Amino acid sequence: MHSRDSRRLVLQRLASLLAVPLFAPACSRSPSPEGDGRSSGPSPSPSSAPSPSPQGSAPAAPAQGAPTAKVKLALNWVPEPEFGGFYAARESGAFAKEGLEVEILGGGAGVPVVQMVAGGQVDFGLSGADEVLTARARGADVLPLFAVFQTSPQAIMTHESRGAKGIADILTSGGTLAIEPGLPYAAYLKKKYGFSKVKVVPYDGGVARFVADKDFSQQCFITAEPIAAKRKGSDPAAFLVASEGFNPYVVVVITRAALWKENPERVRAFIRATREGWRTYMHDPTRANEVMAKLNTSMDAETFVAAAEAQRPLIETPETKEKGLGVMTRERWETLAKQLVDLGVLEKMPPIDDLLAAAL
């Protein structure tokens, strides 16, 4: 199970935890990528056009004079702020300016995005860097292109009243820790600090036990459970695993190697538009949030705003300000690969230069 899978469990249960639900019951999360039925064309201005229908809306016309290529993007979860830049690229016309009509396919638990990309069912997909490396080790010929999250949102959450200054304090000061020990980041923390001073229990995806027990800590996404816990009146203090040295890129755009070889300009066009879309979303997420809210009615407007703000420093960093949003470095990929080998997740180091053949 990857960290994305653990977050899915979180999101499926948050609805029952909050007085004002963050999400609807799990049945609203389709396990198949039904999509939103729309392609990217230049969007009408918010003041002059209604919001799009979640299903079956007609694609808007491509930019005048631009050749049109229809492509598909597969999300690995339902529409929410971590995907805001892709919707902003569509709504602002950034995709259309590059001659692209982009159909965004919503994801859900168990949707095999990497396999869909590798098999040519979709042109682009979203994954985590550790998943990309493990998939390539199994023979999936996919390439990373653009990393939305420069800092992984995976964190450990404890109570502020405990006075912890970091994850080391949480793991060495007793109490209970809810975590999935098989995840790479959990294995990393266990190797670094050990879990002998805490009582490790299965992670159940909720915040009820956290709210009820001041000695309870748990894994979390910094953009999800802390928001839920605060809205239940608790005092969460969350510490990023990235600060401990394990920091895989998250929400990584991938494509199949064959598409890159056959049509590199289409791939470049998609990434140029994606980067522009994320610039738009970081400047003002309102329009994209409105669109996503109509596609994901189980997430309320307040949570869209809170999550978008919480993720901002994880996406926009000093490095992205210098080199551009989505930047990836060979050093980061090599470090992660070495860590996964050290943890036994990978048998051997992959050829990093081959991995980054299409990095833009």
Short mmCIF file of C-alpha atoms in Angstrom, two decimals:
data_model
loop_
_atom_site.label_atom_id
_atom_site.label_comp_id
_atom_site.label_asym_id
_atom_site.label_seq_id
_atom_site.Cartn_x
_atom_site.Cartn_y
_atom_site.Cartn_z
CA MET A 1 0.00 0.00 0.00
CA HIS A 2 1.35 3.40 -0.93
CA SER A 3 0.81 6.65 0.93
CA ARG A 4 -1.86 7.57 -1.62
CA ASP A 5 -3.79 4.44 -0.69
CA SER A 6 -3.64 5.36 2.98
CA ARG A 7 -4.99 8.80 2.21
CA ARG A 8 -7.89 7.30 0.31
CA LEU A 9 -8.86 5.48 3.50
CA VAL A 10 -8.70 8.78 5.36
CA LEU A 11 -10.94 10.57 2.92
CA GLN A 12 -13.48 7.79 2.82
CA ARG A 13 -14.09 8.16 6.55
CA LEU A 14 -13.91 11.88 7.17
CA ALA A 15 -17.59 12.44 6.47
CA SER A 16 -18.64 10.57 9.57
CA LEU A 17 -16.14 12.43 11.72
CA LEU A 18 -17.12 16.03 11.23
CA ALA A 19 -20.14 17.99 12.30
CA VAL A 20 -19.89 19.73 8.93
CA PRO A 21 -18.81 16.93 6.58
CA LEU A 22 -15.64 17.32 4.59
CA PHE A 23 -16.66 14.45 2.38
CA ALA A 24 -19.69 12.35 1.65
CA PRO A 25 -19.90 8.62 2.33
CA ALA A 26 -17.49 6.38 0.51
CA CYS A 27 -20.09 5.39 -2.06
CA SER A 28 -19.61 8.78 -3.69
CA ARG A 29 -16.05 7.80 -4.58
CA SER A 30 -16.25 5.76 -7.69
CA PRO A 31 -13.57 3.08 -8.05
CA SER A 32 -13.56 3.69 -11.78
CA PRO A 33 -12.33 6.81 -13.60
CA GLU A 34 -15.68 8.11 -14.85
CA GLY A 35 -14.27 11.56 -15.57
CA ASP A 36 -16.14 14.82 -15.82
CA GLY A 37 -17.24 14.50 -19.41
CA ARG A 38 -15.49 17.67 -20.50
CA SER A 39 -12.51 18.52 -22.62
CA SER A 40 -10.42 21.62 -22.42
CA GLY A 41 -11.28 24.51 -24.63
CA PRO A 42 -11.23 28.22 -23.88
CA SER A 43 -13.56 28.70 -20.97
CA PRO A 44 -16.21 31.41 -20.79
CA SER A 45 -15.54 34.00 -18.15
CA PRO A 46 -16.99 33.14 -14.74
CA SER A 47 -19.25 36.18 -14.88
CA SER A 48 -20.82 35.31 -18.20
CA ALA A 49 -21.21 31.56 -18.13
CA PRO A 50 -22.67 28.93 -15.79
CA SER A 51 -20.42 26.42 -14.07
CA PRO A 52 -19.88 23.18 -16.00
CA SER A 53 -22.07 20.16 -15.54
CA PRO A 54 -20.27 17.27 -13.85
CA GLN A 55 -21.22 14.89 -16.66
CA GLY A 56 -21.77 15.19 -20.37
CA SER A 57 -20.92 18.83 -21.04
CA ALA A 58 -19.95 19.56 -24.63
CA PRO A 59 -16.27 20.34 -25.15
CA ALA A 60 -15.50 23.97 -25.81
CA ALA A 61 -13.89 24.92 -29.11
CA PRO A 62 -10.10 24.92 -29.32
CA ALA A 63 -8.18 28.15 -29.68
CA GLN A 64 -8.64 29.70 -33.11
CA GLY A 65 -6.04 28.55 -35.62
CA ALA A 66 -4.45 26.00 -33.28
CA PRO A 67 -4.30 22.34 -34.31
CA THR A 68 -6.33 20.25 -31.93
CA ALA A 69 -5.14 17.10 -30.21
CA LYS A 70 -7.48 15.24 -27.88
CA VAL A 71 -5.71 13.78 -24.87
CA LYS A 72 -6.74 12.18 -21.59
CA LEU A 73 -5.42 12.88 -18.09
CA ALA A 74 -6.16 10.32 -15.36
CA LEU A 75 -6.32 11.60 -11.78
CA ASN A 76 -5.51 9.20 -8.96
CA TRP A 77 -8.27 10.61 -6.77
CA VAL A 78 -11.44 12.68 -7.04
CA PRO A 79 -11.28 16.40 -7.99
CA GLU A 80 -9.85 18.40 -5.09
CA PRO A 81 -7.24 21.17 -4.59
CA GLU A 82 -4.20 18.96 -5.19
CA PHE A 83 -5.39 18.82 -8.81
CA GLY A 84 -6.46 22.45 -9.00
CA GLY A 85 -3.84 23.51 -11.53
CA PHE A 86 -5.07 21.04 -14.13
CA TYR A 87 -8.62 22.36 -13.88
CA ALA A 88 -7.28 25.91 -13.95
CA ALA A 89 -5.36 25.08 -17.14
CA ARG A 90 -8.59 23.92 -18.71
CA GLU A 91 -10.81 26.72 -17.45
CA SER A 92 -8.33 29.49 -18.29
CA GLY A 93 -7.76 28.21 -21.82
CA ALA A 94 -4.11 27.30 -21.22
CA PHE A 95 -4.61 23.83 -22.68
CA ALA A 96 -6.53 25.22 -25.63
CA LYS A 97 -3.77 27.74 -26.38
CA GLU A 98 -1.45 24.78 -26.82
CA GLY A 99 -3.90 23.11 -29.20
CA LEU A 100 -5.03 20.51 -26.68
CA GLU A 101 -8.47 19.26 -25.71
CA VAL A 102 -7.91 17.56 -22.38
CA GLU A 103 -10.41 15.15 -20.89
CA ILE A 104 -9.80 14.86 -17.14
CA LEU A 105 -10.73 11.46 -15.75
CA GLY A 106 -11.58 11.42 -12.08
CA GLY A 107 -9.97 8.66 -10.05
CA GLY A 108 -10.86 6.65 -6.99
CA ALA A 109 -9.67 3.83 -4.79
CA GLY A 110 -7.92 1.16 -6.82
CA VAL A 111 -7.78 3.01 -10.14
CA PRO A 112 -4.57 1.71 -11.81
CA VAL A 113 -3.29 5.01 -13.18
CA VAL A 114 0.26 3.82 -13.93
CA GLN A 115 -1.03 0.80 -15.82
CA MET A 116 -3.50 2.98 -17.73
CA VAL A 117 -0.69 5.28 -18.83
CA ALA A 118 1.73 2.47 -19.66
CA GLY A 119 -0.95 0.64 -21.63
CA GLY A 120 -1.95 3.67 -23.66
CA GLN A 121 -5.50 3.96 -22.27
CA VAL A 122 -4.67 7.55 -21.30
CA ASP A 123 -1.95 9.91 -22.44
CA PHE A 124 -1.06 11.33 -19.04
CA GLY A 125 -1.65 10.35 -15.43
CA LEU A 126 -0.78 11.33 -11.87
CA SER A 127 1.26 9.26 -9.47
CA GLY A 128 3.78 9.51 -6.63
CA ALA A 129 7.53 9.39 -7.21
CA ASP A 130 7.95 6.21 -5.15
CA GLU A 131 5.16 4.58 -7.17
CA VAL A 132 6.86 5.61 -10.42
CA LEU A 133 10.12 3.99 -9.34
CA THR A 134 8.50 0.76 -8.17
CA ALA A 135 6.36 0.59 -11.32
CA ARG A 136 9.42 0.99 -13.56
CA ALA A 137 11.17 -1.72 -11.58
CA ARG A 138 8.26 -3.99 -12.53
CA GLY A 139 8.61 -3.12 -16.20
CA ALA A 140 6.11 -0.27 -16.64
CA ASP A 141 7.63 2.04 -19.25
CA VAL A 142 6.44 5.35 -17.82
CA LEU A 143 8.30 8.62 -17.50
CA PRO A 144 7.86 11.47 -14.99
CA LEU A 145 7.39 14.96 -16.44
CA PHE A 146 6.30 17.45 -13.79
CA ALA A 147 6.06 17.30 -9.98
CA VAL A 148 3.28 19.39 -8.44
CA PHE A 149 4.20 18.81 -4.78
CA GLN A 150 7.84 19.62 -4.15
CA THR A 151 7.35 18.70 -0.50
CA SER A 152 5.39 15.57 0.33
CA PRO A 153 2.26 16.27 2.42
CA GLN A 154 2.74 13.04 4.40
CA ALA A 155 3.05 13.85 8.10
CA ILE A 156 2.71 12.56 11.64
CA MET A 157 0.06 14.30 13.72
CA THR A 158 0.08 14.56 17.50
CA HIS A 159 -1.54 16.81 20.09
CA GLU A 160 -0.07 20.26 20.56
CA SER A 161 -0.50 19.82 24.32
CA ARG A 162 2.20 17.13 24.28
CA GLY A 163 4.80 19.75 23.39
CA ALA A 164 6.53 17.75 20.66
CA LYS A 165 8.97 19.71 18.52
CA GLY A 166 9.18 17.12 15.77
CA ILE A 167 8.64 13.50 14.77
CA ALA A 168 11.57 12.32 16.89
CA ASP A 169 9.80 13.56 20.01
CA ILE A 170 6.60 11.75 19.01
CA LEU A 171 8.37 8.44 18.45
CA THR A 172 10.46 8.57 21.61
CA SER A 173 8.00 9.93 24.18
CA GLY A 174 5.54 7.06 24.48
CA GLY A 175 1.85 6.97 23.71
CA THR A 176 0.09 5.33 20.79
CA LEU A 177 0.95 5.71 17.10
CA ALA A 178 -1.47 4.73 14.34
CA ILE A 179 0.51 4.03 11.19
CA GLU A 180 0.71 1.60 8.26
CA PRO A 181 4.16 0.10 8.88
CA GLY A 182 4.46 -1.30 5.36
CA LEU A 183 4.55 2.10 3.68
CA PRO A 184 7.99 3.32 2.55
CA TYR A 185 7.95 6.46 4.69
CA ALA A 186 6.92 4.42 7.76
CA ALA A 187 9.75 1.98 7.14
CA TYR A 188 12.10 4.95 6.86
CA LEU A 189 10.97 6.39 10.21
CA LYS A 190 11.16 3.00 11.89
CA LYS A 191 14.71 2.50 10.66
CA LYS A 192 15.74 5.99 11.75
CA TYR A 193 14.14 6.13 15.21
CA GLY A 194 12.62 2.76 15.96
CA PHE A 195 9.07 2.24 17.16
CA SER A 196 9.97 0.60 20.47
CA LYS A 197 8.90 3.60 22.60
CA VAL A 198 5.40 3.82 21.12
CA LYS A 199 2.50 1.41 20.91
CA VAL A 200 1.91 0.91 17.17
CA VAL A 201 -1.68 0.23 16.15
CA PRO A 202 -3.33 -0.09 12.75
CA TYR A 203 -4.21 3.16 11.04
CA ASP A 204 -7.99 3.28 10.63
CA GLY A 205 -8.28 6.35 8.42
CA GLY A 206 -10.21 8.51 10.87
CA VAL A 207 -9.60 11.15 13.53
CA ALA A 208 -12.08 9.98 16.20
CA ARG A 209 -9.46 8.20 18.31
CA PHE A 210 -7.12 11.15 17.93
CA VAL A 211 -9.74 13.60 19.17
CA ALA A 212 -10.61 11.37 22.14
CA ASP A 213 -7.09 10.45 23.30
CA LYS A 214 -4.41 13.04 24.14
CA ASP A 215 -1.70 10.37 23.98
CA PHE A 216 -2.70 9.28 20.47
CA SER A 217 -0.69 10.21 17.37
CA GLN A 218 -1.22 9.15 13.79
CA GLN A 219 -0.07 9.38 10.21
CA CYS A 220 -1.80 12.04 8.14
CA PHE A 221 -1.74 14.23 5.08
CA ILE A 222 -1.08 17.75 6.29
CA THR A 223 -3.81 19.02 3.97
CA ALA A 224 -6.49 16.65 5.31
CA GLU A 225 -6.64 15.21 8.84
CA PRO A 226 -5.35 18.26 10.74
CA ILE A 227 -8.18 20.27 9.17
CA ALA A 228 -10.67 17.60 10.23
CA ALA A 229 -9.29 17.40 13.76
CA LYS A 230 -9.39 21.18 14.23
CA ARG A 231 -12.98 21.27 13.10
CA LYS A 232 -13.74 18.67 15.77
CA GLY A 233 -12.27 20.95 18.42
CA SER A 234 -8.95 19.15 18.83
CA ASP A 235 -5.41 20.57 18.95
CA PRO A 236 -3.42 18.87 16.15
CA ALA A 237 0.25 19.58 15.57
CA ALA A 238 1.51 17.95 12.38
CA PHE A 239 5.13 17.40 11.38
CA LEU A 240 6.15 16.60 7.81
CA VAL A 241 8.02 13.38 7.14
CA ALA A 242 9.95 15.37 4.53
CA SER A 243 11.68 17.21 7.36
CA GLU A 244 13.20 13.85 8.37
CA GLY A 245 14.80 13.34 4.95
CA PHE A 246 12.23 11.22 3.12
CA ASN A 247 10.60 13.48 0.58
CA PRO A 248 9.27 11.89 -2.63
CA TYR A 249 7.61 14.13 -5.18
CA VAL A 250 3.81 13.85 -5.05
CA VAL A 251 1.23 14.40 -7.82
CA VAL A 252 3.75 13.64 -10.53
CA VAL A 253 2.59 13.91 -14.13
CA ILE A 254 3.62 10.79 -16.05
CA THR A 255 3.37 9.66 -19.66
CA ARG A 256 4.40 6.54 -21.54
CA ALA A 257 7.79 6.49 -23.14
CA ALA A 258 6.25 5.69 -26.52
CA LEU A 259 4.26 8.94 -26.58
CA TRP A 260 7.35 10.94 -25.68
CA LYS A 261 9.30 9.31 -28.52
CA GLU A 262 6.47 9.64 -31.07
CA ASN A 263 5.23 13.11 -30.23
CA PRO A 264 7.54 15.03 -27.88
CA GLU A 265 5.98 18.37 -28.82
CA ARG A 266 2.56 17.22 -27.61
CA VAL A 267 4.12 16.25 -24.31
CA ARG A 268 5.91 19.60 -24.07
CA ALA A 269 2.68 21.43 -24.89
CA PHE A 270 0.83 19.60 -22.13
CA ILE A 271 3.48 20.49 -19.57
CA ARG A 272 3.65 24.14 -20.68
CA ALA A 273 -0.10 24.41 -20.20
CA THR A 274 0.03 22.53 -16.91
CA ARG A 275 2.65 24.92 -15.55
CA GLU A 276 0.53 27.89 -16.63
CA GLY A 277 -2.53 26.33 -15.03
CA TRP A 278 -0.75 25.92 -11.73
CA ARG A 279 0.43 29.53 -11.87
CA THR A 280 -3.20 30.54 -12.33
CA TYR A 281 -4.40 28.33 -9.49
CA MET A 282 -1.73 29.55 -7.09
CA HIS A 283 -2.67 33.14 -7.88
CA ASP A 284 -6.42 32.60 -7.48
CA PRO A 285 -7.97 29.15 -6.95
CA THR A 286 -11.55 30.41 -6.89
CA ARG A 287 -12.70 29.45 -10.38
CA ALA A 288 -11.07 26.02 -10.42
CA ASN A 289 -12.41 25.30 -6.93
CA GLU A 290 -15.92 26.18 -8.11
CA VAL A 291 -15.58 23.75 -11.00
CA MET A 292 -14.16 20.95 -8.86
CA ALA A 293 -16.85 21.51 -6.22
CA LYS A 294 -19.49 20.72 -8.82
CA LEU A 295 -17.69 17.50 -9.68
CA ASN A 296 -16.96 16.59 -6.06
CA THR A 297 -20.07 17.66 -4.16
CA SER A 298 -18.90 15.74 -1.07
CA MET A 299 -16.27 18.40 -0.29
CA ASP A 300 -17.53 21.69 1.06
CA ALA A 301 -16.37 25.12 -0.08
CA GLU A 302 -14.64 25.90 3.22
CA THR A 303 -12.50 22.77 2.94
CA PHE A 304 -11.58 23.55 -0.67
CA VAL A 305 -10.26 26.91 0.50
CA ALA A 306 -8.46 25.50 3.55
CA ALA A 307 -6.80 22.67 1.62
CA ALA A 308 -5.70 24.97 -1.21
CA GLU A 309 -4.06 27.28 1.30
CA ALA A 310 -2.46 24.44 3.28
CA GLN A 311 -0.83 22.96 0.18
CA ARG A 312 0.57 26.23 -1.16
CA PRO A 313 3.99 26.08 0.60
CA LEU A 314 4.37 22.45 -0.47
CA ILE A 315 3.97 23.37 -4.14
CA GLU A 316 5.61 26.77 -4.34
CA THR A 317 9.15 26.71 -2.95
CA PRO A 318 12.30 28.82 -3.38
CA GLU A 319 13.39 26.33 -6.04
CA THR A 320 10.16 26.61 -8.04
CA LYS A 321 10.34 30.40 -7.82
CA GLU A 322 13.76 30.18 -9.43
CA LYS A 323 13.23 27.31 -11.90
CA GLY A 324 9.48 27.14 -12.38
CA LEU A 325 6.59 25.16 -10.93
CA GLY A 326 6.84 21.40 -11.32
CA VAL A 327 10.64 21.31 -11.42
CA MET A 328 12.33 17.96 -10.77
CA THR A 329 15.99 17.30 -10.13
CA ARG A 330 18.15 14.29 -10.78
CA GLU A 331 19.49 14.53 -7.23
CA ARG A 332 16.03 14.19 -5.70
CA TRP A 333 15.16 11.15 -7.80
CA GLU A 334 18.51 9.52 -7.13
CA THR A 335 18.19 10.11 -3.38
CA LEU A 336 14.71 8.57 -3.34
CA ALA A 337 15.84 5.57 -5.37
CA LYS A 338 18.75 4.95 -2.99
CA GLN A 339 16.38 5.18 -0.02
CA LEU A 340 13.98 2.68 -1.57
CA VAL A 341 16.86 0.29 -2.22
CA ASP A 342 18.05 0.73 1.37
CA LEU A 343 14.55 -0.02 2.64
CA GLY A 344 14.23 -3.10 0.44
CA VAL A 345 11.45 -1.66 -1.70
CA LEU A 346 13.69 -1.77 -4.79
CA GLU A 347 16.23 -4.50 -5.47
CA LYS A 348 18.70 -2.21 -7.22
CA MET A 349 19.23 1.35 -8.36
CA PRO A 350 17.40 2.17 -11.59
CA PRO A 351 19.11 4.12 -14.39
CA ILE A 352 18.19 7.67 -13.36
CA ASP A 353 19.10 9.23 -16.69
CA ASP A 354 16.67 6.86 -18.45
CA LEU A 355 13.99 7.73 -15.91
CA LEU A 356 14.38 11.44 -16.58
CA ALA A 357 14.57 11.19 -20.36
CA ALA A 358 11.46 13.36 -20.75
CA ALA A 359 11.88 15.64 -17.71
CA LEU A 360 10.99 19.14 -18.87
#
